[in-house]
XYZ file of C-alpha atoms in Angstrom:
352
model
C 40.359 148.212 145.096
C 39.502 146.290 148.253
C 39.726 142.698 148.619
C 38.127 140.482 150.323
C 40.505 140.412 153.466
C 38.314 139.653 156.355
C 39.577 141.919 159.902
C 37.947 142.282 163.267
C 37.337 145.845 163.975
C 38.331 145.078 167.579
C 41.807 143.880 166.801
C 42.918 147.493 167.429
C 41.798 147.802 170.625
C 43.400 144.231 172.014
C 46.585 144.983 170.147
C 46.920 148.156 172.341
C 46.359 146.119 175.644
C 48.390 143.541 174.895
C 51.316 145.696 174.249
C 50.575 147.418 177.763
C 50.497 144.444 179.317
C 46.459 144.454 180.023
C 45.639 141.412 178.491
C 46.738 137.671 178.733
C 48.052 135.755 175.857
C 45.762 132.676 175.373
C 47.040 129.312 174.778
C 46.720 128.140 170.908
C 44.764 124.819 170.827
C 45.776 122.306 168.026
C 44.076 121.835 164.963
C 44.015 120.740 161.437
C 42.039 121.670 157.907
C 42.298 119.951 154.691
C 41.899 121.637 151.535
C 40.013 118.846 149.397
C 40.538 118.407 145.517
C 39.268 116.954 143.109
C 40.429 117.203 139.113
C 38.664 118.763 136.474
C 38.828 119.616 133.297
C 40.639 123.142 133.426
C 42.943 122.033 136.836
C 42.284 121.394 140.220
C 39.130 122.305 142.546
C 39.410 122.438 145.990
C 36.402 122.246 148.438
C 35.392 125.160 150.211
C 32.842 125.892 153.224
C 30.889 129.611 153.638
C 30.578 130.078 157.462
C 26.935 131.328 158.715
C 26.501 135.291 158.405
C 24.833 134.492 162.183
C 28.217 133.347 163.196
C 30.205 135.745 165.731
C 33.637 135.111 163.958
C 34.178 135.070 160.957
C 30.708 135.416 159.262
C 30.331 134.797 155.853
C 34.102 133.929 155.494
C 35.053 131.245 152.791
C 37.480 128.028 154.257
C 38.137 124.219 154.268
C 36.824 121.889 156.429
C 38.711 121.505 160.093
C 38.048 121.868 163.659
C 39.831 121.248 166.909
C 42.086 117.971 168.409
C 40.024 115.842 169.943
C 42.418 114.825 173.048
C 41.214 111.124 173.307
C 43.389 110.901 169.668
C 46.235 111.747 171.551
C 47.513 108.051 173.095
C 44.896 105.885 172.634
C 45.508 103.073 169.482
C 44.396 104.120 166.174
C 43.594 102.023 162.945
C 46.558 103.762 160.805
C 48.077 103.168 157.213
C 50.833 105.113 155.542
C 54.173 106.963 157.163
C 54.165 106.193 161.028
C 53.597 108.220 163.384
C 57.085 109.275 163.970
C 57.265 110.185 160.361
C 54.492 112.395 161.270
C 56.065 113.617 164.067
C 59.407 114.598 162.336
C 57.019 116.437 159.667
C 54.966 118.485 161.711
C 57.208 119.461 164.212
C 55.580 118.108 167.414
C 56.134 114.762 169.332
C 54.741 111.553 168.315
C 51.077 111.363 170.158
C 50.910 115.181 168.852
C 51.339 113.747 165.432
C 48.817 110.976 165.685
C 46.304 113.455 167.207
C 46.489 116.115 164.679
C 46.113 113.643 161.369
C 43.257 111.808 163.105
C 41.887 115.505 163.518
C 42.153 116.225 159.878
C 40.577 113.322 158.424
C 37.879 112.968 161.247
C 36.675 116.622 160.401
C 37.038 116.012 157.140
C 34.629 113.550 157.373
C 32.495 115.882 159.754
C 32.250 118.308 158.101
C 32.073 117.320 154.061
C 30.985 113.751 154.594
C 34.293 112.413 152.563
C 36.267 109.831 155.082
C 40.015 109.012 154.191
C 40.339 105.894 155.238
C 40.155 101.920 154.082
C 39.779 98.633 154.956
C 42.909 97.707 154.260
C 46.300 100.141 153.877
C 45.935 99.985 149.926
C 41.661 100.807 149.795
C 39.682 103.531 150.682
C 36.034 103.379 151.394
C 33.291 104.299 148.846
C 29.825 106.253 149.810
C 29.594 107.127 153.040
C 26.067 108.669 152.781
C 24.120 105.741 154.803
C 22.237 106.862 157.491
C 24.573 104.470 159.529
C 27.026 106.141 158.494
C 25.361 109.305 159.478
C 24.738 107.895 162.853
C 28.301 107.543 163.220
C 29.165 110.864 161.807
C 26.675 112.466 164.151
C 28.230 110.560 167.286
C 31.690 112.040 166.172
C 30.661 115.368 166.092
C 28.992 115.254 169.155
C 31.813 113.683 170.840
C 29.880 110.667 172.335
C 32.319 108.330 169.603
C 36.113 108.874 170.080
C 37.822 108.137 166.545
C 39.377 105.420 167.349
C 36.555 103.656 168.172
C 34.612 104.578 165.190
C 37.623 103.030 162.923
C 37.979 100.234 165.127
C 34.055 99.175 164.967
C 33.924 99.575 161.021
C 37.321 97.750 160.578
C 38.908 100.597 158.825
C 42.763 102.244 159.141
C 42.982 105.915 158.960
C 45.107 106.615 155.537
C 47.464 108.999 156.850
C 49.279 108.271 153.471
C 46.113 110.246 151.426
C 47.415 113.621 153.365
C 50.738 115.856 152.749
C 51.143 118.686 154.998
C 51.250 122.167 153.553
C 51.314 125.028 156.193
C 50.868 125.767 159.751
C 49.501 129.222 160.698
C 48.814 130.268 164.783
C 46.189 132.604 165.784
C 47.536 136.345 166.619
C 48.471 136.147 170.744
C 45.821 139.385 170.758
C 42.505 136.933 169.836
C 40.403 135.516 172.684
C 40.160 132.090 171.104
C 43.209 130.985 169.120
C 44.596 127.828 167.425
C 47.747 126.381 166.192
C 46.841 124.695 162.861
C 48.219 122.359 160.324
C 46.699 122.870 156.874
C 46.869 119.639 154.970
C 45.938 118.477 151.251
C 43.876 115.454 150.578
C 42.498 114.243 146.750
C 38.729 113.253 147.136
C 39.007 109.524 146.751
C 37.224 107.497 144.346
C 33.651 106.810 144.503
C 33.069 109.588 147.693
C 31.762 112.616 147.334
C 31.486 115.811 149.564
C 28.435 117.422 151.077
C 27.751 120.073 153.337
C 27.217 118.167 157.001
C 28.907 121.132 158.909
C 25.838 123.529 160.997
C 28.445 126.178 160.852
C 28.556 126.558 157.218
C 24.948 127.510 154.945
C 27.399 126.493 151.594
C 29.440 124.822 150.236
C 31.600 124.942 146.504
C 33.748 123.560 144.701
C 35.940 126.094 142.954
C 39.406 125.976 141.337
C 42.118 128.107 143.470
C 42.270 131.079 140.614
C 39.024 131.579 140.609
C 39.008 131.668 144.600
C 41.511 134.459 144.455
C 39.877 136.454 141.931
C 36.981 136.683 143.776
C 38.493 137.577 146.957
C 40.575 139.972 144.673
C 37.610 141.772 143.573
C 35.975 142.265 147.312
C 33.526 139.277 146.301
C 34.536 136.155 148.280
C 35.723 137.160 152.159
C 38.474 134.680 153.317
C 41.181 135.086 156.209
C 44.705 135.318 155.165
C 45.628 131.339 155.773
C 43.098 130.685 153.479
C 43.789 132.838 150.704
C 47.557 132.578 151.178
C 47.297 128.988 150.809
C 44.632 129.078 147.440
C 47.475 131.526 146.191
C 50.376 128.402 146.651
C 47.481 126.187 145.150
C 47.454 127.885 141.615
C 50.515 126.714 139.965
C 49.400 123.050 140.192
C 47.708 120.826 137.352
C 46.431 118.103 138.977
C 45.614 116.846 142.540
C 48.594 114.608 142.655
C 50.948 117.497 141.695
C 49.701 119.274 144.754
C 50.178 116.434 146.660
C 53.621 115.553 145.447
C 54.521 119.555 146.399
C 53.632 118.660 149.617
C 56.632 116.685 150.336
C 58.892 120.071 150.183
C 56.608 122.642 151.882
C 58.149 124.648 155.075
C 55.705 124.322 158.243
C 57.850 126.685 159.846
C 54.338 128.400 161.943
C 53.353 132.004 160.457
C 51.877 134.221 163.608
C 50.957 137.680 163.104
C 52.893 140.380 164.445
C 51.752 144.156 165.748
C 53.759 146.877 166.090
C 53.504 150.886 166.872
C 55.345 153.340 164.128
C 54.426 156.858 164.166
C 50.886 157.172 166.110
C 50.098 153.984 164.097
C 49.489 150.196 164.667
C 50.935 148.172 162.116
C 49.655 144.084 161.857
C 51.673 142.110 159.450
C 52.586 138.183 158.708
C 56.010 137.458 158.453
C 56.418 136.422 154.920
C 52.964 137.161 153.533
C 52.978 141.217 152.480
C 49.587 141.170 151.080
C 48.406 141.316 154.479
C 50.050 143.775 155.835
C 47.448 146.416 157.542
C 48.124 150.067 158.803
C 45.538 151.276 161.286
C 45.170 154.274 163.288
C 44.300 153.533 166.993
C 40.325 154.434 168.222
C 40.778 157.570 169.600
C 43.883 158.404 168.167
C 44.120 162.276 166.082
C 43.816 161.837 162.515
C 47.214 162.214 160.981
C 48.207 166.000 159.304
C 48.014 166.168 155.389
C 50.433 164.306 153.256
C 50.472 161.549 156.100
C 47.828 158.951 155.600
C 47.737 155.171 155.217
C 48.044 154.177 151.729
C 44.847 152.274 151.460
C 41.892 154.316 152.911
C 40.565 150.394 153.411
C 43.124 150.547 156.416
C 41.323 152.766 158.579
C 39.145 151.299 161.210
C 35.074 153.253 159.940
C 36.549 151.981 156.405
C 36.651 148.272 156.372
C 34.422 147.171 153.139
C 33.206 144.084 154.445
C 33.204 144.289 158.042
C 30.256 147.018 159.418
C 30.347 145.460 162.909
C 32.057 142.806 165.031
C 29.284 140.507 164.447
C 29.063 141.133 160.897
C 25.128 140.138 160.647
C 24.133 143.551 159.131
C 27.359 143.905 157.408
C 26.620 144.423 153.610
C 28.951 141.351 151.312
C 29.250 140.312 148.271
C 29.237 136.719 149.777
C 25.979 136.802 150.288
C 25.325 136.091 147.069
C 26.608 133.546 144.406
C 29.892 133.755 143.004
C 29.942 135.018 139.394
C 27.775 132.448 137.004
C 30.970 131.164 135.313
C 31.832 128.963 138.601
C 31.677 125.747 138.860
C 29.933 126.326 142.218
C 27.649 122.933 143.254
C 25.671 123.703 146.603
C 24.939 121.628 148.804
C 22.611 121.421 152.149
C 23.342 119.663 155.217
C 21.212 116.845 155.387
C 20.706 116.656 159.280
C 20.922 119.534 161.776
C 22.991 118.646 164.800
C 24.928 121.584 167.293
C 28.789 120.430 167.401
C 29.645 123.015 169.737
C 32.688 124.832 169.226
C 35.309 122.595 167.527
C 36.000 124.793 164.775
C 39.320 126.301 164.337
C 38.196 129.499 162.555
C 40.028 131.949 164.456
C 42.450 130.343 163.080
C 43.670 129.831 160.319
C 41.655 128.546 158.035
């Protein structure tokens, strides 16, 4: 049966010139998503995002909140509670103003994009609502890039708590993609008295949903996701409760998954070290179909045979995404509240 396994019917093509040496390898940008939970009755949800079906990437693809580093986060002094930024550092793998740039990434988009800000006045609070319209204002300002982070923490009095996150995975856009991104996935619990909305323009819903419920519809061919994000619902499942997830934080491996392509036999195999489920089998455009008895094993592997991907655009392409998940979700939609372009900060290429 197919899944919902979103794949660019032009990855083909720019695997082949890569491996000829025809195209150049772009450099990954940093970034960071948080996967946002909240406890309910029956386990864990986790906040998820449905980008646009006008979007070129991605369309109609289910993921967390996240975007780009924003390089002013880089050196300049932040508000900060919790581990330092060398703890940071030694966690994620990168030096220390790397560190303090790609936390301050994942709770600013956090708060971006779902309205829910991880931060306090003091190292042992957190703030409440955050649906003011001054705190819009703000939120607007961020996304537009005309408030660094810093200075929005620094003229509300508020430290970033880095101590709300744990770091759970780090995925790196294939070399062959135009736009890539080297991204830390982290898990937050939404904090007391907050609660999310949908402030991204990129996204038309958003849902809470609990992780097995996720992957059952992206089982089924019903919810399209890319393979960070259903990889990392998948590690979600075994967890009770928020602050189990959080706890298994502490122990995850960041070592970075990146996709790897290969030629075997007249075909082009794509595959992420350590995660099987994705592993595709294509025959190249132009490339003699193969004599009886040799076939890919999922006819879903042929490029003319993707079932959720008609075009590169995806705007005609037919999904079950389109409309609600099955009644018996928890699903509570929301609608952005103001309608502001944040240009492209998004790290959907990506991993998320």
């Amino acid at each position: 049966m197919p899944n919902g396994q979103w794949y660019p019917p032009e990855w083909p093509e720019r695997i082949r010139a890569l491996a000829a040496g025809e195209l150049t390898v772009v450099a990954a940008r940093r970034a960071a998503t948080v996967m946002l939970l909240r406890d309910g009755p029956d386990g864990p949800a986790v906040h998820m995002l449905r980008r646009r079906t006008s979007m070129a990437f991605a369309a109609g693809a289910y993921a967390y909140p996240g975007g780009g580093v924003d390089p002013r986060d880089d050196d300049r002094p932040v508000g900060w509670a919790g581990p330092g930024r060398d703890v940071w550092a030694r966690r994620l793998g990168v030096d220390t103003a790397s560190a303090q740039a790609i936390v301050c990434a994942a709770v600013r988009e956090t708060y971006e994009e779902a309205g829910v800000l991880l931060a306090g006045e003091t190292p042992e609070t957190v703030v409440g609502d955050t649906t003011g319209d001054d705190w819009e204002d703000d939120r607007v300002a961020l996304v537009d890039r005309e408030l660094s982070f810093a200075d929005f923490l620094d003229r509300r009095g508020l430290v970033l708590r880095s101590d709300l996150l744990g770091a759970w995975a780090r995925w790196i856009t294939p070399e062959f993609e135009p736009r890539r991104y080297d991204t830390w996935f982290f898990a937050a619990a939404l904090p007391a008295g907050q609660r999310t909305r949908n402030a991204s323009t990129e996204a038309d819903r958003t849902v809470w949903i609990r992780p097995d419920e996720a992957t059952g519809g992206y089982d089924r061919g019903e919810l399209l996701m890319m393979p960070p994000t259903i990889s990392t619902l998948r590690q979600l499942q075994p967890y009770g409760t928020a602050a189990e997830v959080l706890a298994g934080a502490e122990g995850r491996d960041l070592t970075p998954v990146l996709a790897r392509a290969r030629l075997e036999d007249g075909r082009l195999v794509l595959s992420w070290p350590g995660h099987d489920e994705f592993t595709k089998s294509l025959y190249l455009p132009h490339t003699p179909e193969p004599p009886p008895g040799h076939e890919p094993q999922h006819a879903g592997d042929q490029p003319g045979h993707e079932p959720h991907h008609a075009d590169a655009h995806h705007d005609s392409a037919p999904h079950a995404t389109e409309q609600r998940p099955a009644e018996q979700q928890p699903l509570a939609e929301q609608r952005p509240t103001k309608q502001r372009c944040p240009g492209e900060h998004n790290p959907t290429g990506d991993p998320r």
